[in-house]
XYZ file of C-alpha atoms in Angstrom:
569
model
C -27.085 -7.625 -20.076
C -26.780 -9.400 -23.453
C -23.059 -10.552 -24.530
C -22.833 -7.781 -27.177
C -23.684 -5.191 -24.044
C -20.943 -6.464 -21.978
C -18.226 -6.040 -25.117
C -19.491 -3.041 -25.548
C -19.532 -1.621 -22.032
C -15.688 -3.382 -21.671
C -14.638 -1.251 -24.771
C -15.945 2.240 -23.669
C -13.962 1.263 -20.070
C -11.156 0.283 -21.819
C -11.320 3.474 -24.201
C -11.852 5.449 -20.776
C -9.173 4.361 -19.729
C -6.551 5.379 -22.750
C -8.165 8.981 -22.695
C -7.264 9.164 -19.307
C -3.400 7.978 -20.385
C -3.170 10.613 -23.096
C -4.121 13.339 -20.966
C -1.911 12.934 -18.512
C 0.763 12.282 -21.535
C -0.143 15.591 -22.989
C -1.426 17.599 -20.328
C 1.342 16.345 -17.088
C 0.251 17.519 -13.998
C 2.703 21.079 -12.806
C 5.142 20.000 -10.430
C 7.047 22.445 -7.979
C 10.586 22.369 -6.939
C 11.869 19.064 -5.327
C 14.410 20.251 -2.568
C 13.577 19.502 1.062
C 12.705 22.884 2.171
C 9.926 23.517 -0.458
C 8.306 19.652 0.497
C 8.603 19.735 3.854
C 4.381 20.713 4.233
C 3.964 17.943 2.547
C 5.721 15.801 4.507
C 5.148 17.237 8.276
C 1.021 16.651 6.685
C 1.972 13.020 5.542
C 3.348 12.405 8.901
C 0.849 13.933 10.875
C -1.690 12.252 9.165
C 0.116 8.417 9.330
C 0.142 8.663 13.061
C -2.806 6.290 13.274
C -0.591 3.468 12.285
C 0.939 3.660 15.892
C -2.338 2.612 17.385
C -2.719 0.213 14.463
C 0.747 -1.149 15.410
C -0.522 -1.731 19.007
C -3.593 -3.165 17.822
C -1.887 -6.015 15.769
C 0.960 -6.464 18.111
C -1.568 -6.894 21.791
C -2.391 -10.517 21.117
C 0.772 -11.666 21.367
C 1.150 -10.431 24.874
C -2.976 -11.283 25.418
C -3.249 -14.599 24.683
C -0.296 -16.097 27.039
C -1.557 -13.826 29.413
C -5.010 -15.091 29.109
C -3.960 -18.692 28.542
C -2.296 -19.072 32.148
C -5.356 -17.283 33.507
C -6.820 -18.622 36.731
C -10.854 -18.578 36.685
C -10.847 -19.223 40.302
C -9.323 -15.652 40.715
C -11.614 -13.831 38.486
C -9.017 -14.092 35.514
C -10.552 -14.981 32.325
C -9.179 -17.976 31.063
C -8.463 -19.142 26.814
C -7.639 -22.524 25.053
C -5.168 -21.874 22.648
C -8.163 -21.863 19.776
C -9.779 -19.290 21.486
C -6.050 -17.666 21.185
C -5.693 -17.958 17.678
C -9.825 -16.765 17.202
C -8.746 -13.765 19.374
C -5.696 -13.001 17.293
C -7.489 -13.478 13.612
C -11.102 -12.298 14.548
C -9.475 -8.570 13.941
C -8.126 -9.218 10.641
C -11.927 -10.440 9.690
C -13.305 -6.724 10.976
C -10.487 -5.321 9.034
C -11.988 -6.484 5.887
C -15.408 -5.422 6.816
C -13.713 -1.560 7.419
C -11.675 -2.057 4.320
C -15.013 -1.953 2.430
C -16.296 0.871 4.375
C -13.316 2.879 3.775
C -13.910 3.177 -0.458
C -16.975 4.765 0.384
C -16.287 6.665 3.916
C -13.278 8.285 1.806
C -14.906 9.098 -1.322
C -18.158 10.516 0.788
C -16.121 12.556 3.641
C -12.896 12.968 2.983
C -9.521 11.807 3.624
C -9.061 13.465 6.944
C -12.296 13.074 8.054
C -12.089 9.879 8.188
C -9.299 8.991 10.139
C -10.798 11.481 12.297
C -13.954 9.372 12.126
C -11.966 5.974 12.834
C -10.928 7.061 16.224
C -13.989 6.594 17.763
C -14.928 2.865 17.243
C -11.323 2.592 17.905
C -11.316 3.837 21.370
C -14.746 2.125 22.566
C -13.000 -1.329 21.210
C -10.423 -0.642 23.305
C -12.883 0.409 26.257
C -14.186 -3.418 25.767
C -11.178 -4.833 26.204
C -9.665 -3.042 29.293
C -13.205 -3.464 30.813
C -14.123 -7.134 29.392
C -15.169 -9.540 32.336
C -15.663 -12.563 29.164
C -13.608 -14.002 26.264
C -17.061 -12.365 24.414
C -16.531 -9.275 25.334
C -12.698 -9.186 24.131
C -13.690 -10.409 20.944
C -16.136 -7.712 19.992
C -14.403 -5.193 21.395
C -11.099 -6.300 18.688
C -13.564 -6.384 16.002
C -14.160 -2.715 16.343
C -10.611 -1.983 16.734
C -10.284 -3.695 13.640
C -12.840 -2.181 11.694
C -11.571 1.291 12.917
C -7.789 0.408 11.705
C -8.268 0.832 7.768
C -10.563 3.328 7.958
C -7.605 5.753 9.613
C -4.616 3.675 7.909
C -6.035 3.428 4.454
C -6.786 6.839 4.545
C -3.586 7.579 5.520
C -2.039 5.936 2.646
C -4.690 7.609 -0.323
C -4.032 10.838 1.453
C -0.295 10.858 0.750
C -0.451 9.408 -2.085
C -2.159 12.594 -3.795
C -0.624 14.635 -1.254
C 2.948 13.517 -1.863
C 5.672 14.690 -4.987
C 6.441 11.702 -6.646
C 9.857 11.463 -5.878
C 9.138 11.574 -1.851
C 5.616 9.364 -2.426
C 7.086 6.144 -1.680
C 9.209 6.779 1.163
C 6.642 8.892 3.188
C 4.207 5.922 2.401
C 7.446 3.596 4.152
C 7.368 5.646 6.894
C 3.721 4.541 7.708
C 5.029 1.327 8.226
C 7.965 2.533 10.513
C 5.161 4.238 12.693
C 3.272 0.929 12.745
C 6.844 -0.711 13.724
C 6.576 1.817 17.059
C 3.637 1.055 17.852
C 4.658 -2.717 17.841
C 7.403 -1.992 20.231
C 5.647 -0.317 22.195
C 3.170 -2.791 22.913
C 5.359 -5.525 23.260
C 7.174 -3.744 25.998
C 3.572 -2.972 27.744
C 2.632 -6.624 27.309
C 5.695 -7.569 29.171
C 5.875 -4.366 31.961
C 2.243 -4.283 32.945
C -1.511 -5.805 33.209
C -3.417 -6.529 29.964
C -6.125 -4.525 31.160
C -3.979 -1.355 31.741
C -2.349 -1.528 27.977
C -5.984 -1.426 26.753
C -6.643 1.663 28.550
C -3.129 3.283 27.284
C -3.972 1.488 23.563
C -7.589 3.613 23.443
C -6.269 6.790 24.131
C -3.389 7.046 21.277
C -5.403 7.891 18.583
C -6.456 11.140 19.960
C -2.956 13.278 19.809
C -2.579 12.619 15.986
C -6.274 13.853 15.730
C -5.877 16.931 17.839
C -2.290 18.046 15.316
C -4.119 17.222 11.692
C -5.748 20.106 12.872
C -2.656 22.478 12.413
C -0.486 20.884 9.823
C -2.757 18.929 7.585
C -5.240 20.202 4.404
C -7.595 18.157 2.757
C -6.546 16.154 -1.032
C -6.645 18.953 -3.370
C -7.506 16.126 -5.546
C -10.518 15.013 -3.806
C -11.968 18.213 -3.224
C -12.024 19.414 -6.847
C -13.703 15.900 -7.500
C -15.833 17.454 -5.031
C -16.731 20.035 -6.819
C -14.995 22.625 -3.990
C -12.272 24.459 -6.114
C -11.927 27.452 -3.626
C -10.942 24.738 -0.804
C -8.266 22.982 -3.026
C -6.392 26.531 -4.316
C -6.310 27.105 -0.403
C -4.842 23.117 0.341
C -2.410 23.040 -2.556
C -1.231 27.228 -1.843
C -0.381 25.492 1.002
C 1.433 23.027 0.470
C 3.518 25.586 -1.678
C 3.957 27.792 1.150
C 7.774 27.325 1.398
C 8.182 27.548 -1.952
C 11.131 30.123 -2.787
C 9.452 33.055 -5.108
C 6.249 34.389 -5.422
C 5.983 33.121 -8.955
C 5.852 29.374 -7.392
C 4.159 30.467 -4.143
C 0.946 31.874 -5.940
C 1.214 30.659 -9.295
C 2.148 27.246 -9.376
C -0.894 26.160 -7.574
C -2.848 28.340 -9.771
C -1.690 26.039 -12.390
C -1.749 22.959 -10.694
C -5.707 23.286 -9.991
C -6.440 24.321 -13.300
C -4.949 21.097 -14.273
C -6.788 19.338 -11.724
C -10.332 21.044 -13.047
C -9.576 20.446 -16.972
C -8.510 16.676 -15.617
C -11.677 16.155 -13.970
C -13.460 17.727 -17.092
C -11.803 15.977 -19.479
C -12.547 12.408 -17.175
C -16.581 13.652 -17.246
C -16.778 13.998 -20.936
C -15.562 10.544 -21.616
C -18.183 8.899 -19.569
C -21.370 8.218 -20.766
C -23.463 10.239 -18.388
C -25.999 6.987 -17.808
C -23.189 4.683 -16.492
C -24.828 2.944 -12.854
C -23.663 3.707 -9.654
C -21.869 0.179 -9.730
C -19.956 0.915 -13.022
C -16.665 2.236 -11.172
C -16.473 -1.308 -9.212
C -17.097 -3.000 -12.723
C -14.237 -0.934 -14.458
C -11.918 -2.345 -11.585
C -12.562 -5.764 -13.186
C -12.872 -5.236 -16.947
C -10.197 -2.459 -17.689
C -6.376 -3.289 -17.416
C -5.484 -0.578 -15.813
C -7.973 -1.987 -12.962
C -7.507 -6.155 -13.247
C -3.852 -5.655 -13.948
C -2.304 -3.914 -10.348
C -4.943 -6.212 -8.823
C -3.927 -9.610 -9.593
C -0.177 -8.982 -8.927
C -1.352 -7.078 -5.838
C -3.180 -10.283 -4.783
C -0.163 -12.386 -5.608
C 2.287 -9.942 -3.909
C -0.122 -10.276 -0.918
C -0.146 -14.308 -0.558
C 3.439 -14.255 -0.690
C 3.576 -11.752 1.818
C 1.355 -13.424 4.487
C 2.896 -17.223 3.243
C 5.907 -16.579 3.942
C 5.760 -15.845 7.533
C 5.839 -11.998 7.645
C 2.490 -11.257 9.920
C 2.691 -14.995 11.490
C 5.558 -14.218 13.704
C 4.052 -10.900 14.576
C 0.690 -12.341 15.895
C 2.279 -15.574 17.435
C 5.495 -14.266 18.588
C 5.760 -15.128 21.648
C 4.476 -18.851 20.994
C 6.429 -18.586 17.708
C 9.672 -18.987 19.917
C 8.495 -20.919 22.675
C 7.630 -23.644 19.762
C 11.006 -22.929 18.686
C 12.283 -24.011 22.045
C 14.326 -21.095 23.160
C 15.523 -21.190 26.509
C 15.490 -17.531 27.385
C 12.252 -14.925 28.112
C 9.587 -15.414 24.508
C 8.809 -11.511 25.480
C 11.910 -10.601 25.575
C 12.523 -12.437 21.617
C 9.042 -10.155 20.587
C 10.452 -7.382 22.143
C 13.726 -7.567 19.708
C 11.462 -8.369 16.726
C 9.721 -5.432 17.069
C 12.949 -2.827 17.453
C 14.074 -4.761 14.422
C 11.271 -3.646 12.502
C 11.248 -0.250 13.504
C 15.210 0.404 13.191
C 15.432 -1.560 9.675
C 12.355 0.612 8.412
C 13.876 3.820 8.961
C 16.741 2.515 7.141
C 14.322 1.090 4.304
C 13.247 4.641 3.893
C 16.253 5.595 2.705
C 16.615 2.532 0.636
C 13.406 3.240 -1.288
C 14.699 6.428 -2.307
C 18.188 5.130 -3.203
C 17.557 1.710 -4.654
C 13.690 1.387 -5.551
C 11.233 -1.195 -4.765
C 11.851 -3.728 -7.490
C 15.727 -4.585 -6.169
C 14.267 -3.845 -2.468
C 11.680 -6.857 -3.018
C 14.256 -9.060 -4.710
C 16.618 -8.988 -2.066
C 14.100 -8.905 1.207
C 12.410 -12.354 -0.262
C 15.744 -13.772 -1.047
C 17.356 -12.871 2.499
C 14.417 -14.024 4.293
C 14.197 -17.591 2.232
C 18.093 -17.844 3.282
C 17.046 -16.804 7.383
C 14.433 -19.232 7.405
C 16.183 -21.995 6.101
C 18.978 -21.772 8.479
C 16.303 -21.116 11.614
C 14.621 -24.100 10.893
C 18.358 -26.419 10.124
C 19.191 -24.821 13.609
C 16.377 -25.269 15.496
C 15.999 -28.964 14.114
C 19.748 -29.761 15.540
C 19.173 -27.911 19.064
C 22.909 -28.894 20.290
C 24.335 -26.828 17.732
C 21.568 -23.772 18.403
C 23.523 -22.009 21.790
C 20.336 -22.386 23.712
C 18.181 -21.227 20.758
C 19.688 -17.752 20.351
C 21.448 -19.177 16.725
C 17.683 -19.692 15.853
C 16.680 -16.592 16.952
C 19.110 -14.559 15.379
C 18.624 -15.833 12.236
C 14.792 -15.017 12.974
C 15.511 -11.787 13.537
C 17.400 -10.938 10.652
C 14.549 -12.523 8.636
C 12.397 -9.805 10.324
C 15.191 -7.077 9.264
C 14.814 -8.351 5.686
C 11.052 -8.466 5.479
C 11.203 -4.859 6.735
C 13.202 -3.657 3.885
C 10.889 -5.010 1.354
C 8.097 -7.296 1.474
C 6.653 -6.281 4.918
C 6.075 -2.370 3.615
C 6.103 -1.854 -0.347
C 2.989 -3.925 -0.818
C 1.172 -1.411 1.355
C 2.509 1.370 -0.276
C 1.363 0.109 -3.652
C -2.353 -0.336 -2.671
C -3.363 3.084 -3.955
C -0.255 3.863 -6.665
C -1.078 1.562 -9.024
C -4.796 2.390 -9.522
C -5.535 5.603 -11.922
C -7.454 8.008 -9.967
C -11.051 6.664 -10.616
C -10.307 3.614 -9.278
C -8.120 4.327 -6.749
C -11.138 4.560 -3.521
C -12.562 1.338 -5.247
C -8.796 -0.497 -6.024
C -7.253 0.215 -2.683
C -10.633 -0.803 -0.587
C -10.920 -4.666 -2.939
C -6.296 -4.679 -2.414
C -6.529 -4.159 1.125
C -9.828 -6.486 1.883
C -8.255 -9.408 -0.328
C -4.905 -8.427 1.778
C -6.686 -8.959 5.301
C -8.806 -11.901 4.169
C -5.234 -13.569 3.227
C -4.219 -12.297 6.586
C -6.641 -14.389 8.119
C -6.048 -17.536 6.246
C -2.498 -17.373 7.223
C -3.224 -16.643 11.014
C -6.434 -19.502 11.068
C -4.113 -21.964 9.306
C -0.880 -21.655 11.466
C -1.978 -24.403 13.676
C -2.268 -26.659 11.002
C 0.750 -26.162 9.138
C 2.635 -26.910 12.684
C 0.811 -30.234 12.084
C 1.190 -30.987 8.659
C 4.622 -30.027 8.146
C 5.569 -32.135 10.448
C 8.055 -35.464 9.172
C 9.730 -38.055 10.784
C 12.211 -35.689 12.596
C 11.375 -32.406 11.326
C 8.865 -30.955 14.207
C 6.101 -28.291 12.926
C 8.260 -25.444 14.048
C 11.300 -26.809 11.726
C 8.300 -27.586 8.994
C 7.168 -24.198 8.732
C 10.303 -22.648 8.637
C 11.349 -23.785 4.999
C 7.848 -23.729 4.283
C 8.118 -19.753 4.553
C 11.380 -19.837 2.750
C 10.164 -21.554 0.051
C 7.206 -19.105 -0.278
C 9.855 -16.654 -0.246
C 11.791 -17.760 -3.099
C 8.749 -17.724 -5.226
C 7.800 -13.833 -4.486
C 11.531 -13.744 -5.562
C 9.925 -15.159 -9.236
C 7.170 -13.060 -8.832
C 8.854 -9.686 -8.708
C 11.249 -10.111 -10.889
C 8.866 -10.569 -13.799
C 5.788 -8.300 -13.094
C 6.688 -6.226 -10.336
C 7.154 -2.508 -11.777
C 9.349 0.020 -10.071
C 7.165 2.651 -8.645
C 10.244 4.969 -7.453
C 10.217 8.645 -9.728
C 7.289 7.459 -11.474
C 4.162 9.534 -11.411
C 0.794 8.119 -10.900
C -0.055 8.386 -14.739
C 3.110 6.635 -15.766
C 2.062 3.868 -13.877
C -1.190 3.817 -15.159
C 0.329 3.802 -18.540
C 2.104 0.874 -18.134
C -0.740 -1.407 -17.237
C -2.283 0.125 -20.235
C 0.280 -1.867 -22.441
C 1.948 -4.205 -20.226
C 1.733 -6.928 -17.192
C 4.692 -7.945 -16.909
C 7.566 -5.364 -16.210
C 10.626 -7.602 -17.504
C 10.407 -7.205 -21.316
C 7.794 -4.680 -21.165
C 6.992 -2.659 -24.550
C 7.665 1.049 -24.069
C 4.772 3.265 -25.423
C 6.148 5.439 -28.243
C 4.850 8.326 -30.310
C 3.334 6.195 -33.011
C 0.734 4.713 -30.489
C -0.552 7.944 -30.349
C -1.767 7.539 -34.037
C -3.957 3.925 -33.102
C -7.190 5.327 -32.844
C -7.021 7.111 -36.422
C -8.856 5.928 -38.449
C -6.171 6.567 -41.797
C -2.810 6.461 -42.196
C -0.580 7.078 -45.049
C 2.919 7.257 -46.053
C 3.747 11.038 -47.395
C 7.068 11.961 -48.586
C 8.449 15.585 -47.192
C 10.502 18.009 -49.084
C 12.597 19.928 -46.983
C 15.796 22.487 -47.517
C 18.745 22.657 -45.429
C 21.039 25.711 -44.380
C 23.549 24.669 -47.567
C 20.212 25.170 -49.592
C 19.916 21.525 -50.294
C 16.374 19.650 -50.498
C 15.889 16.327 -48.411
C 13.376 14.201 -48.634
C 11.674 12.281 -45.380
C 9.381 9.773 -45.546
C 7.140 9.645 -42.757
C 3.559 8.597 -41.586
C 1.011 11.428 -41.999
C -2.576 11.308 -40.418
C -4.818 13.285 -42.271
C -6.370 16.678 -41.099
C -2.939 16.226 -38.602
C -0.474 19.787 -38.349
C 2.130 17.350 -37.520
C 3.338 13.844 -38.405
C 6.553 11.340 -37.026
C 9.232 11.786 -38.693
C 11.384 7.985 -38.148
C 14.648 8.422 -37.348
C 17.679 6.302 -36.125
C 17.626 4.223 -33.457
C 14.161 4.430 -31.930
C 13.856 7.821 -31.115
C 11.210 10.273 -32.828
C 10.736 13.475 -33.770
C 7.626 15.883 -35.143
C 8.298 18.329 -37.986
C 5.525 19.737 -40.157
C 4.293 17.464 -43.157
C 4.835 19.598 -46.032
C 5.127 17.544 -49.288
């Protein structure tokens, strides 16, 4: 493909793209009432369907009971015994199959459904877990996390595109919180297996969960109306969204509403077929992702929101936490310090739900990187001077309320961003690439926690201490970060968000689209003076900007506001 092929195909993606934006701005999608009653299907189905973040929560919390476990294995009794790199290959090795079934999950969604496949997903994720509980080799653990962790996106990510269509706007973000609350539970709960019972029997317990979320989507969940009219399967979707309506209080929004609200969905889904070209490869969806803005845009400040996430510390003391605090030198149980990290998360992320609703996710992020760059710089001055530490539990607290902080912010928006920000044809495609560059930065930050410890070390400032203000300082620059190009994702809908990376990338100082953007793709415009008479019989003039051929023009008036009245001269 010649230079003058690639403009051209970036100009029919980009001109894709701002059909898509002007449909939505003059076609919005019908919305029913907002009060808890009439949302609640939607929410008992978002809930249902999240409950595979509880296993995922178990999965990412189990090496930090595993490995010391493991570590101070005997061989001689039949124990399998780890070096600490074999530790750290056990902990990260899941985060690489993660990426492998963040790809899958783009194309598992797109081809079965979003409930089918975290119905899928719990199969390799209970014969991973059989591997473990059964392994008699470090081999045998290994594989059996990798399909654990190619079976965790395909039921989380899921999860998240699922409620994300699913959802009203104003409860999308907090239901897609409260994913990250369920993952919280799950972390508590294994930490309290890890330190009440064998390995081998919290694999067996960890295989099984799944299974009880699978058996209820069966009651209280319907597919994405939105997927199955992409589908082609119309009948299904008037049956998913009448029932998501069901409480509804009259007939009139019972029946009718989602009458309305698939015909919207079919004329969408029209009006996105005639602007392609009919020819466009298989690959050309993956390709938009990269050449439109509304695709690049959310994607780079994704990635960015991502490195700061995993920099500064957030999944780090979840995998290591129990050798997190033994390197901090505390003097009481390690499991007992993961065990009050992980009821930390999942008590500050029920309250974070409410915050999301309250405060939105642009002050949420500000002040969760702030108040974890403060946490971490007074952990590490405290565990540096170890007199003035109380036998470590100074340190610790302050850890701790670093973990409360993440958890209102920059532990769970990311996540919930992953499939917001992409318009709808990109959103299988935008959320698998988020999530895989998300887990592959996941990696890096588990693989390279050993050698931070060693090269933040300085005259008297031991790894631990090193790392510490290392995080904070990442910290403060997601502080940066947000503030400029982070937008708030609270009460918007899907398409407002999509407009904005239409214009914008950065949020602070951001242009607002206004009615006389709707008149850039014409191809003449003219000043026209308007005669018009008042109630006192007098004749004003207006000068405005007519389009030819148009019924109406924009009449300027004070301030920045606009009006239309007919263009009568």
């Amino acid at each position: 493909m010649g230079d003058v092929e690639k403009g051209k195909a970036a100009d029919l993606a980009a001109q894709r793209a701002r059909s898509s934006s002007e449909f939505h701005r003059h076609s919005p999608l019908p919305v029913g009432p907002k009060n808890l009653r009439c949302v609640m299907p939607q929410i008992v189905a978002s809930i249902v369907a999240g409950l595979f973040n509880i296993p995922e929560g178990l999965a990412l919390a189990y090496s930090s009971g595993l490995i010391p476990s493991l570590m101070s294995g005997d061989p001689d009794d039949g124990e399998i015994h780890i070096t600490l790199e074999q530790g750290v290959l056990i902990a990260s090795v899941m985060v690489v199959a993660m990426c492998l079934g963040t790809f899958l999950t783009g194309f598992v969604m797109n081809r079965f459904g979003r409930l089918n496949t975290i119905r899928y997903s719990s199969l390799p994720f209970a014969i991973g877990w059989f591997l473990v509980a059964s392994a008699s080799s470090y081999e045998m653990i290994l594989i059996g996390r990798i399909l654990t962790g190619i079976a965790n996106p395909l039921g989380v990510n899921s999860a998240v595109a699922f409620i994300t269509e699913v959802a009203n706007p104003h409860i999308r973000g907090a239901l897609n919180s409260a994913m990250t609350v369920l993952a919280s539970l799950g972390m508590v709960i294994m930490y309290v297996l890890g330190a009440s019972m064998h390995w081998r029997t919290a694999a067996w317990f960890c295989g099984a969960s799944p299974f009880i979320g699978v058996l209820l989507m069966y009651f209280f969940c319907y597919e994405s109306p939105i997927w199955l009219v992409s589908k082609g399967r119309h009948e299904e979707a008037g049956r998913s969204l009448r029932a998501y309506a069901r409480c509804n209080p009259t007939e009139e929004l019972r029946e009718k509403l989602p009458e309305r609200q698939l015909e919207w969905l079919i004329l969408k889904k029209e009006h996105a077929e005639s602007q392609a070209a009919g020819k466009d490869p298989w690959y050309s969806t993956v390709l938009d992702l990269f050449r439109t803005p509304t695709g690049y845009k959310p994607l780079l400040l994704l990635t960015a929101v991502f490195l700061a996430q995993n920099f500064s510390g957030v999944y780090i003391t979840l995998f290591y936490a129990t050798t997190f605090f033994q390197e901090m030198g505390v003097t009481f149980s390690a499991f007992q310090a993961a065990i009050f990290i992980g009821l930390t998360r999942l008590v500050v992320g029920i309250l974070a739900i409410g915050l999301i609703r309250g405060v939105g996710i642009r002050k949420l992020m500000v002040g969760s990187s702030f108040g974890m760059a403060v946490c971490m710089v007074l952990s590490g001055y405290f565990t540096l001077y170890k007199e003035k530490s109380m036998g470590g539990f100074v340190p610790v607290g302050f850890v701790l309320l670093y973990v409360a902080f993440s958890c209102c912010g920059l532990l769970t928006v990311p996540w919930t961003m992953t499939a917001e920000l992409f318009p709808d044809r990109l959103r299988d495609v935008g959320q698998s690439f988020t999530i895989f560059i998300a887990d592959m930065l996941m990696f890096a930050g588990l693989q390279l926690y050993p050698t931070l410890m060693d090269v933040l070390r300085y005259g008297e400032i031991t790894g631990s201490v090193g790392i510490q203000w290392f995080f904070a300082v990442v910290a403060l620059l997601n502080v940066v970060l947000v503030i400029f190009f982070l937008p708030e994702t609270h009460g918007k809908s899907l398409s407002e968000l999509e407009e904005h990376y239409e214009h914008n990338m950065m949020w602070l100082g951001r242009t607002k689209p206004d009615r006389l953007d709707k008149l850039h793709d014409a191809s003449v415009v003219v000043p026209t003076i308007c005669a018009s008479v008042d109630a006192d019989g007098v004749t004003v003039l207006s000068t405005v900007l007519a389009v030819p051929d148009a019924r109406n023009a924009t009449v300027l008036s004070s301030g920045d506001s606009y009006r239309l009245s007919p263009t009568s001269a």
